PDB file of C-alpha atoms in Angstrom:
ATOM      1  CA  MET G  26       0.000   0.000   0.000  1.00 46.00           C
ATOM      2  CA  ALA G  27       1.238   3.483  -0.773  1.00 46.00           C
ATOM      3  CA  GLU G  28       2.439   5.043   2.465  1.00 45.00           C
ATOM      4  CA  ASP G  29       0.500   7.656   4.387  1.00 45.00           C
ATOM      5  CA  MET G  30      -2.712   7.339   2.416  1.00 49.00           C
ATOM      6  CA  GLU G  31      -4.646  10.529   2.910  1.00 66.00           C
ATOM      7  CA  ARG G  32      -8.150  11.447   1.780  1.00 85.00           C
ATOM      8  CA  LEU G  33      -8.571  10.074  -1.729  1.00 95.00           C
ATOM      9  CA  GLN G  34      -9.405  12.799  -4.238  1.00 96.00           C
ATOM     10  CA  SER G  35      -7.744  12.008  -7.577  1.00 98.00           C
ATOM     11  CA  ILE G  36      -8.369   8.857  -9.615  1.00 98.00           C
ATOM     12  CA  LEU G  37      -6.106   7.969 -12.534  1.00 98.00           C
ATOM     13  CA  PHE G  38      -7.412   5.512 -15.114  1.00 98.00           C
ATOM     14  CA  ASP G  39      -5.474   3.530 -17.666  1.00 98.00           C
ATOM     15  CA  LEU G  40      -7.170   3.568 -21.088  1.00 97.00           C
ATOM     16  CA  ASP G  41      -6.674   0.315 -23.010  1.00 96.00           C
ATOM     17  CA  GLY G  42      -8.260  -2.610 -21.187  1.00 96.00           C
ATOM     18  CA  THR G  43      -9.584  -0.412 -18.395  1.00 98.00           C
ATOM     19  CA  LEU G  44     -11.871   2.178 -19.982  1.00 98.00           C
ATOM     20  CA  THR G  45     -12.126   0.621 -23.439  1.00 98.00           C
ATOM     21  CA  ASP G  46     -11.539  -2.743 -25.092  1.00 97.00           C
ATOM     22  CA  PRO G  47      -9.058  -1.987 -27.908  1.00 96.00           C
ATOM     23  CA  LYS G  48      -8.401  -5.591 -28.929  1.00 97.00           C
ATOM     24  CA  GLU G  49      -9.410  -5.406 -32.584  1.00 96.00           C
ATOM     25  CA  GLY G  50      -7.685  -2.140 -33.393  1.00 97.00           C
ATOM     26  CA  ILE G  51      -4.417  -2.875 -31.641  1.00 97.00           C
ATOM     27  CA  THR G  52      -3.992  -6.469 -32.786  1.00 97.00           C
ATOM     28  CA  LYS G  53      -4.861  -5.660 -36.404  1.00 97.00           C
ATOM     29  CA  SER G  54      -2.482  -2.708 -36.400  1.00 98.00           C
ATOM     30  CA  VAL G  55       0.333  -4.798 -34.916  1.00 98.00           C
ATOM     31  CA  GLU G  56      -0.383  -7.479 -37.512  1.00 98.00           C
ATOM     32  CA  TYR G  57      -0.197  -4.800 -40.214  1.00 98.00           C
ATOM     33  CA  ALA G  58       3.153  -3.583 -38.884  1.00 98.00           C
ATOM     34  CA  LEU G  59       4.621  -7.081 -38.674  1.00 98.00           C
ATOM     35  CA  GLY G  60       3.427  -7.746 -42.199  1.00 98.00           C
ATOM     36  CA  LYS G  61       5.718  -4.934 -43.367  1.00 98.00           C
ATOM     37  CA  PHE G  62       8.590  -7.131 -42.153  1.00 97.00           C
ATOM     38  CA  ASN G  63       7.090 -10.190 -43.887  1.00 97.00           C
ATOM     39  CA  ILE G  64       6.184 -11.697 -40.508  1.00 97.00           C
ATOM     40  CA  ALA G  65       2.939 -13.658 -40.636  1.00 96.00           C
ATOM     41  CA  VAL G  66       0.675 -13.976 -37.591  1.00 95.00           C
ATOM     42  CA  GLU G  67      -1.251 -17.231 -37.221  1.00 94.00           C
ATOM     43  CA  HIS G  68      -4.024 -15.639 -35.166  1.00 92.00           C
ATOM     44  CA  PRO G  69      -4.641 -12.076 -33.918  1.00 90.00           C
ATOM     45  CA  ASP G  70      -5.097 -13.348 -30.341  1.00 93.00           C
ATOM     46  CA  LEU G  71      -1.376 -14.155 -30.293  1.00 95.00           C
ATOM     47  CA  LEU G  72      -0.854 -10.385 -30.289  1.00 96.00           C
ATOM     48  CA  LEU G  73      -2.840  -9.703 -27.093  1.00 95.00           C
ATOM     49  CA  PRO G  74       0.386  -9.139 -25.064  1.00 95.00           C
ATOM     50  CA  TYR G  75       0.851  -5.942 -27.077  1.00 96.00           C
ATOM     51  CA  ILE G  76      -2.172  -4.404 -25.351  1.00 94.00           C
ATOM     52  CA  GLY G  77      -1.059  -2.224 -22.455  1.00 87.00           C
ATOM     53  CA  PRO G  78       2.725  -1.871 -22.438  1.00 89.00           C
ATOM     54  CA  PRO G  79       4.566   0.821 -24.441  1.00 90.00           C
ATOM     55  CA  LEU G  80       4.476  -0.366 -28.051  1.00 94.00           C
ATOM     56  CA  TYR G  81       8.155   0.295 -28.760  1.00 95.00           C
ATOM     57  CA  ASP G  82       9.139  -1.887 -25.801  1.00 94.00           C
ATOM     58  CA  SER G  83       6.783  -4.649 -26.909  1.00 96.00           C
ATOM     59  CA  PHE G  84       8.232  -4.880 -30.397  1.00 98.00           C
ATOM     60  CA  MET G  85      11.670  -5.398 -28.821  1.00 97.00           C
ATOM     61  CA  GLU G  86      10.653  -7.674 -25.938  1.00 96.00           C
ATOM     62  CA  ILE G  87       7.973  -9.767 -27.651  1.00 96.00           C
ATOM     63  CA  GLN G  88       9.215  -9.753 -31.228  1.00 96.00           C
ATOM     64  CA  GLY G  89      12.930  -9.489 -30.488  1.00 97.00           C
ATOM     65  CA  PHE G  90      13.382  -6.459 -32.728  1.00 98.00           C
ATOM     66  CA  THR G  91      16.396  -4.199 -32.510  1.00 97.00           C
ATOM     67  CA  ALA G  92      15.758  -0.628 -31.366  1.00 97.00           C
ATOM     68  CA  GLU G  93      15.862   0.563 -34.972  1.00 97.00           C
ATOM     69  CA  ARG G  94      13.418  -2.073 -36.215  1.00 98.00           C
ATOM     70  CA  ALA G  95      11.129  -1.451 -33.240  1.00 98.00           C
ATOM     71  CA  ALA G  96      11.003   2.259 -34.045  1.00 97.00           C
ATOM     72  CA  GLN G  97      10.142   1.452 -37.668  1.00 98.00           C
ATOM     73  CA  ALA G  98       7.482  -1.021 -36.539  1.00 98.00           C
ATOM     74  CA  VAL G  99       5.863   1.687 -34.403  1.00 97.00           C
ATOM     75  CA  GLU G 100       5.696   3.933 -37.464  1.00 97.00           C
ATOM     76  CA  PHE G 101       4.079   1.174 -39.536  1.00 98.00           C
ATOM     77  CA  TYR G 102       1.645   0.479 -36.689  1.00 98.00           C
ATOM     78  CA  ARG G 103       0.596   4.117 -36.594  1.00 97.00           C
ATOM     79  CA  GLU G 104      -0.061   4.149 -40.349  1.00 97.00           C
ATOM     80  CA  ARG G 105      -3.062   1.916 -39.732  1.00 97.00           C
ATOM     81  CA  TYR G 106      -3.913   2.786 -36.148  1.00 97.00           C
ATOM     82  CA  SER G 107      -4.164   6.551 -36.657  1.00 95.00           C
ATOM     83  CA  THR G 108      -6.749   6.239 -39.430  1.00 94.00           C
ATOM     84  CA  LEU G 109      -8.644   3.064 -38.568  1.00 96.00           C
ATOM     85  CA  GLY G 110      -7.386   1.101 -35.571  1.00 96.00           C
ATOM     86  CA  MET G 111      -8.145   3.613 -32.846  1.00 94.00           C
ATOM     87  CA  PHE G 112     -11.846   3.400 -33.690  1.00 94.00           C
ATOM     88  CA  GLU G 113     -11.896  -0.421 -33.737  1.00 97.00           C
ATOM     89  CA  ASN G 114     -12.606  -0.096 -30.061  1.00 96.00           C
ATOM     90  CA  ALA G 115     -15.477  -0.179 -27.578  1.00 97.00           C
ATOM     91  CA  VAL G 116     -16.179   1.327 -24.178  1.00 98.00           C
ATOM     92  CA  ILE G 117     -16.261  -1.386 -21.514  1.00 98.00           C
ATOM     93  CA  PRO G 118     -19.854  -1.797 -20.286  1.00 98.00           C
ATOM     94  CA  GLY G 119     -20.543   0.057 -17.052  1.00 98.00           C
ATOM     95  CA  ILE G 120     -17.595   2.445 -17.363  1.00 98.00           C
ATOM     96  CA  PRO G 121     -19.613   5.580 -18.291  1.00 98.00           C
ATOM     97  CA  GLU G 122     -21.904   5.003 -15.332  1.00 98.00           C
ATOM     98  CA  LEU G 123     -18.926   4.515 -13.006  1.00 98.00           C
ATOM     99  CA  LEU G 124     -17.259   7.714 -14.233  1.00 98.00           C
ATOM    100  CA  GLU G 125     -20.491   9.656 -13.838  1.00 98.00           C
ATOM    101  CA  GLU G 126     -20.936   8.368 -10.289  1.00 98.00           C
ATOM    102  CA  LEU G 127     -17.360   9.186  -9.283  1.00 98.00           C
ATOM    103  CA  GLN G 128     -17.531  12.635 -10.823  1.00 98.00           C
ATOM    104  CA  GLY G 129     -20.825  13.244  -9.045  1.00 97.00           C
ATOM    105  CA  ARG G 130     -19.188  12.328  -5.745  1.00 96.00           C
ATOM    106  CA  GLY G 131     -16.599  15.031  -6.300  1.00 97.00           C
ATOM    107  CA  PHE G 132     -13.584  12.991  -7.361  1.00 98.00           C
ATOM    108  CA  ASP G 133     -11.135  14.419  -9.906  1.00 98.00           C
ATOM    109  CA  LEU G 134     -10.663  11.950 -12.773  1.00 98.00           C
ATOM    110  CA  TYR G 135      -7.656  11.635 -15.075  1.00 98.00           C
ATOM    111  CA  VAL G 136      -6.502   9.327 -17.847  1.00 98.00           C
ATOM    112  CA  ALA G 137      -2.910   8.085 -17.538  1.00 98.00           C
ATOM    113  CA  THR G 138      -1.933   5.941 -20.517  1.00 97.00           C
ATOM    114  CA  SER G 139       1.204   4.884 -22.373  1.00 94.00           C
ATOM    115  CA  LYS G 140      -0.681   5.522 -25.616  1.00 95.00           C
ATOM    116  CA  PRO G 141       0.306   8.780 -27.356  1.00 95.00           C
ATOM    117  CA  THR G 142      -1.740  11.637 -25.943  1.00 97.00           C
ATOM    118  CA  VAL G 143      -3.018  12.674 -29.378  1.00 96.00           C
ATOM    119  CA  PHE G 144      -4.605   9.237 -29.928  1.00 96.00           C
ATOM    120  CA  ALA G 145      -5.884   8.927 -26.362  1.00 97.00           C
ATOM    121  CA  GLU G 146      -7.585  12.332 -26.517  1.00 98.00           C
ATOM    122  CA  GLU G 147      -9.294  11.465 -29.793  1.00 97.00           C
ATOM    123  CA  ILE G 148     -10.540   8.107 -28.469  1.00 97.00           C
ATOM    124  CA  ILE G 149     -11.877   9.690 -25.278  1.00 98.00           C
ATOM    125  CA  ARG G 150     -13.694  12.364 -27.314  1.00 97.00           C
ATOM    126  CA  HIS G 151     -14.982   9.886 -29.879  1.00 96.00           C
ATOM    127  CA  TYR G 152     -16.669   7.766 -27.214  1.00 97.00           C
ATOM    128  CA  GLY G 153     -18.040  10.730 -25.266  1.00 97.00           C
ATOM    129  CA  LEU G 154     -15.913  10.171 -22.182  1.00 98.00           C
ATOM    130  CA  ASP G 155     -14.101  13.524 -22.307  1.00 98.00           C
ATOM    131  CA  GLN G 156     -16.776  15.150 -20.115  1.00 98.00           C
ATOM    132  CA  TYR G 157     -15.573  13.118 -17.134  1.00 98.00           C
ATOM    133  CA  PHE G 158     -11.838  13.793 -17.220  1.00 98.00           C
ATOM    134  CA  ARG G 159      -9.875  16.830 -16.114  1.00 98.00           C
ATOM    135  CA  HIS G 160      -6.867  15.743 -18.167  1.00 98.00           C
ATOM    136  CA  VAL G 161      -5.987  13.004 -20.638  1.00 98.00           C
ATOM    137  CA  ALA G 162      -2.262  12.310 -20.259  1.00 98.00           C
ATOM    138  CA  GLY G 163      -0.251   9.952 -22.405  1.00 97.00           C
ATOM    139  CA  SER G 164       3.101   9.568 -24.095  1.00 96.00           C
ATOM    140  CA  ASN G 165       4.630  11.807 -26.726  1.00 95.00           C
ATOM    141  CA  LEU G 166       4.828  10.739 -30.362  1.00 93.00           C
ATOM    142  CA  ASP G 167       8.626  10.792 -30.189  1.00 92.00           C
ATOM    143  CA  GLY G 168       8.514   7.993 -27.627  1.00 89.00           C
ATOM    144  CA  THR G 169       9.225  10.092 -24.560  1.00 94.00           C
ATOM    145  CA  ARG G 170       7.065   9.804 -21.429  1.00 96.00           C
ATOM    146  CA  SER G 171       5.974   6.321 -22.476  1.00 92.00           C
ATOM    147  CA  LYS G 172       6.691   4.573 -19.170  1.00 94.00           C
ATOM    148  CA  LYS G 173       3.663   4.461 -16.890  1.00 96.00           C
ATOM    149  CA  LYS G 174       5.727   5.849 -14.010  1.00 97.00           C
ATOM    150  CA  GLU G 175       6.475   8.927 -16.113  1.00 98.00           C
ATOM    151  CA  VAL G 176       2.840   9.440 -17.080  1.00 98.00           C
ATOM    152  CA  VAL G 177       1.579   9.061 -13.517  1.00 98.00           C
ATOM    153  CA  GLN G 178       4.212  11.455 -12.191  1.00 98.00           C
ATOM    154  CA  TYR G 179       3.363  13.940 -14.945  1.00 98.00           C
ATOM    155  CA  VAL G 180      -0.292  13.986 -13.862  1.00 98.00           C
ATOM    156  CA  LEU G 181       0.680  14.413 -10.207  1.00 98.00           C
ATOM    157  CA  ASP G 182       3.054  17.265 -11.020  1.00 98.00           C
ATOM    158  CA  GLU G 183       0.772  19.063 -13.473  1.00 98.00           C
ATOM    159  CA  HIS G 184      -2.118  19.143 -11.017  1.00 98.00           C
ATOM    160  CA  GLN G 185      -0.180  19.414  -7.738  1.00 98.00           C
ATOM    161  CA  ILE G 186      -1.618  16.105  -6.530  1.00 98.00           C
ATOM    162  CA  ALA G 187      -0.100  14.475  -3.466  1.00 97.00           C
ATOM    163  CA  ALA G 188       0.625  10.790  -4.066  1.00 97.00           C
ATOM    164  CA  GLY G 189      -1.349   9.944  -0.926  1.00 95.00           C
ATOM    165  CA  ASN G 190      -4.462  11.550  -2.387  1.00 96.00           C
ATOM    166  CA  ALA G 191      -4.442   9.476  -5.592  1.00 98.00           C
ATOM    167  CA  VAL G 192      -5.099   5.963  -6.851  1.00 98.00           C
ATOM    168  CA  MET G 193      -4.229   4.336 -10.189  1.00 98.00           C
ATOM    169  CA  ILE G 194      -6.683   1.970 -11.885  1.00 98.00           C
ATOM    170  CA  GLY G 195      -5.302  -0.394 -14.534  1.00 98.00           C
ATOM    171  CA  ASP G 196      -5.383  -3.869 -16.014  1.00 97.00           C
ATOM    172  CA  ARG G 197      -1.674  -4.635 -16.571  1.00 96.00           C
ATOM    173  CA  GLU G 198       1.401  -4.910 -14.389  1.00 96.00           C
ATOM    174  CA  HIS G 199       2.824  -1.735 -15.928  1.00 96.00           C
ATOM    175  CA  ASP G 200      -0.009   0.265 -14.360  1.00 97.00           C
ATOM    176  CA  ILE G 201       0.702  -1.188 -10.935  1.00 98.00           C
ATOM    177  CA  ILE G 202       4.486  -0.874 -11.158  1.00 98.00           C
ATOM    178  CA  GLY G 203       4.203   2.716 -12.387  1.00 98.00           C
ATOM    179  CA  ALA G 204       1.844   3.664  -9.572  1.00 98.00           C
ATOM    180  CA  ARG G 205       4.033   2.073  -6.919  1.00 98.00           C
ATOM    181  CA  ALA G 206       7.094   3.896  -8.255  1.00 98.00           C
ATOM    182  CA  CYS G 207       5.255   7.174  -7.660  1.00 98.00           C
ATOM    183  CA  GLY G 208       3.968   6.209  -4.211  1.00 98.00           C
ATOM    184  CA  VAL G 209       0.400   5.933  -5.478  1.00 98.00           C
ATOM    185  CA  ALA G 210      -2.043   3.215  -4.401  1.00 97.00           C
ATOM    186  CA  SER G 211      -3.249   0.914  -7.177  1.00 98.00           C
ATOM    187  CA  VAL G 212      -6.280  -1.117  -8.151  1.00 98.00           C
ATOM    188  CA  GLY G 213      -5.699  -3.922 -10.623  1.00 98.00           C
ATOM    189  CA  VAL G 214      -8.764  -4.727 -12.705  1.00 98.00           C
ATOM    190  CA  LEU G 215      -9.690  -8.061 -14.276  1.00 98.00           C
ATOM    191  CA  ILE G 216     -11.879  -6.514 -16.985  1.00 97.00           C
ATOM    192  CA  GLY G 217      -8.931  -6.136 -19.363  1.00 96.00           C
ATOM    193  CA  TYR G 218      -5.891  -8.148 -20.408  1.00 95.00           C
ATOM    194  CA  GLY G 219      -3.922  -8.785 -17.231  1.00 95.00           C
ATOM    195  CA  SER G 220      -4.422 -11.823 -15.011  1.00 96.00           C
ATOM    196  CA  ARG G 221      -4.920 -11.809 -11.255  1.00 98.00           C
ATOM    197  CA  GLU G 222      -1.470 -13.413 -10.927  1.00 98.00           C
ATOM    198  CA  GLU G 223       0.164 -10.691 -13.019  1.00 97.00           C
ATOM    199  CA  LEU G 224      -1.464  -7.890 -11.043  1.00 98.00           C
ATOM    200  CA  GLN G 225      -0.798  -9.444  -7.642  1.00 98.00           C
ATOM    201  CA  SER G 226       2.835 -10.157  -8.529  1.00 98.00           C
ATOM    202  CA  ALA G 227       3.246  -6.514  -9.537  1.00 98.00           C
ATOM    203  CA  GLY G 228       2.009  -5.484  -6.091  1.00 98.00           C
ATOM    204  CA  ALA G 229      -1.533  -4.259  -6.677  1.00 98.00           C
ATOM    205  CA  ASP G 230      -3.069  -2.965  -3.456  1.00 98.00           C
ATOM    206  CA  TYR G 231      -6.542  -4.085  -4.526  1.00 98.00           C
ATOM    207  CA  ILE G 232      -8.023  -6.322  -7.213  1.00 98.00           C
ATOM    208  CA  ALA G 233     -11.394  -5.520  -8.823  1.00 98.00           C
ATOM    209  CA  ARG G 234     -13.120  -8.361 -10.625  1.00 98.00           C
ATOM    210  CA  ASN G 235     -15.586  -6.111 -12.425  1.00 98.00           C
ATOM    211  CA  VAL G 236     -16.570  -2.469 -12.938  1.00 98.00           C
ATOM    212  CA  LYS G 237     -18.825  -2.405  -9.875  1.00 98.00           C
ATOM    213  CA  GLU G 238     -15.963  -3.508  -7.648  1.00 98.00           C
ATOM    214  CA  ILE G 239     -13.817  -0.645  -8.954  1.00 98.00           C
ATOM    215  CA  GLY G 240     -16.366   1.790  -7.551  1.00 97.00           C
ATOM    216  CA  ASP G 241     -16.723  -0.158  -4.314  1.00 97.00           C
ATOM    217  CA  ILE G 242     -12.954  -0.196  -3.725  1.00 97.00           C
ATOM    218  CA  ILE G 243     -12.606   3.518  -4.446  1.00 97.00           C
ATOM    219  CA  LEU G 244     -15.287   4.321  -1.897  1.00 95.00           C
ATOM    220  CA  HIS G 245     -13.655   2.013   0.658  1.00 93.00           C
ATOM    221  CA  ILE G 246     -10.316   3.797   0.182  1.00 93.00           C
ATOM    222  CA  HIS G 247     -12.022   7.177   0.374  1.00 91.00           C
ATOM    223  CA  GLU G 248     -13.666   6.238   3.642  1.00 85.00           C
ATOM    224  CA  GLY G 249     -10.341   5.155   5.076  1.00 75.00           C
ATOM    225  CA  ILE G 250     -10.949   1.422   4.925  1.00 47.00           C
ATOM    226  CA  VAL G 251      -7.675  -0.005   3.642  1.00 44.00           C
ATOM    227  CA  ASP G 252      -8.057  -3.735   4.255  1.00 43.00           C
ATOM    228  CA  ALA G 253      -9.933  -4.704   1.061  1.00 39.00           C
TER     229      ALA G 253
END
């Protein structure tokens, strides 16, 4: 648990796998990029590990690309994703209602994603979620600020948020590790692409099995109940 948890006020949400299900758009765009290197993919589901982590890192770690090839793969990926892939997406059921409830209770909501800010902002607007968030923060197109730790810290710094007043919600280990590195409590969610084992191993303070439990956990933290 993040130390010295104070009154919870600020809630940071990951985007892919937490607010929306981006499976089709991301996997098809990765497949498109790999095709540029004459690499065939037997089934799009084999590309699910690409959902969540910084894309550049994934092309190196999953595909074994050199830094140069990974950078080129990201460019190929964006050729398809920027025009088509980002809209092959869907809001996870129950998320709009959760955001509305949290906003109505006075919480400040933010998006903290490794996805480039320009894409994240367009997705949030496209699906009508922009009304709930004070700030949509992501990475830069040049690859900087792509680590989740950097994005979380950026949100904290930009809005003068104390780490003890915030919580990070996400579906992959990168969300949990990034939050912990900033001293922020974390809720791992099982509505996306990370397993309970992955999230627990990363050190998630709480695990939410569904959207309702996200809201329940946030209220428990807010009320000072830390033994979920």
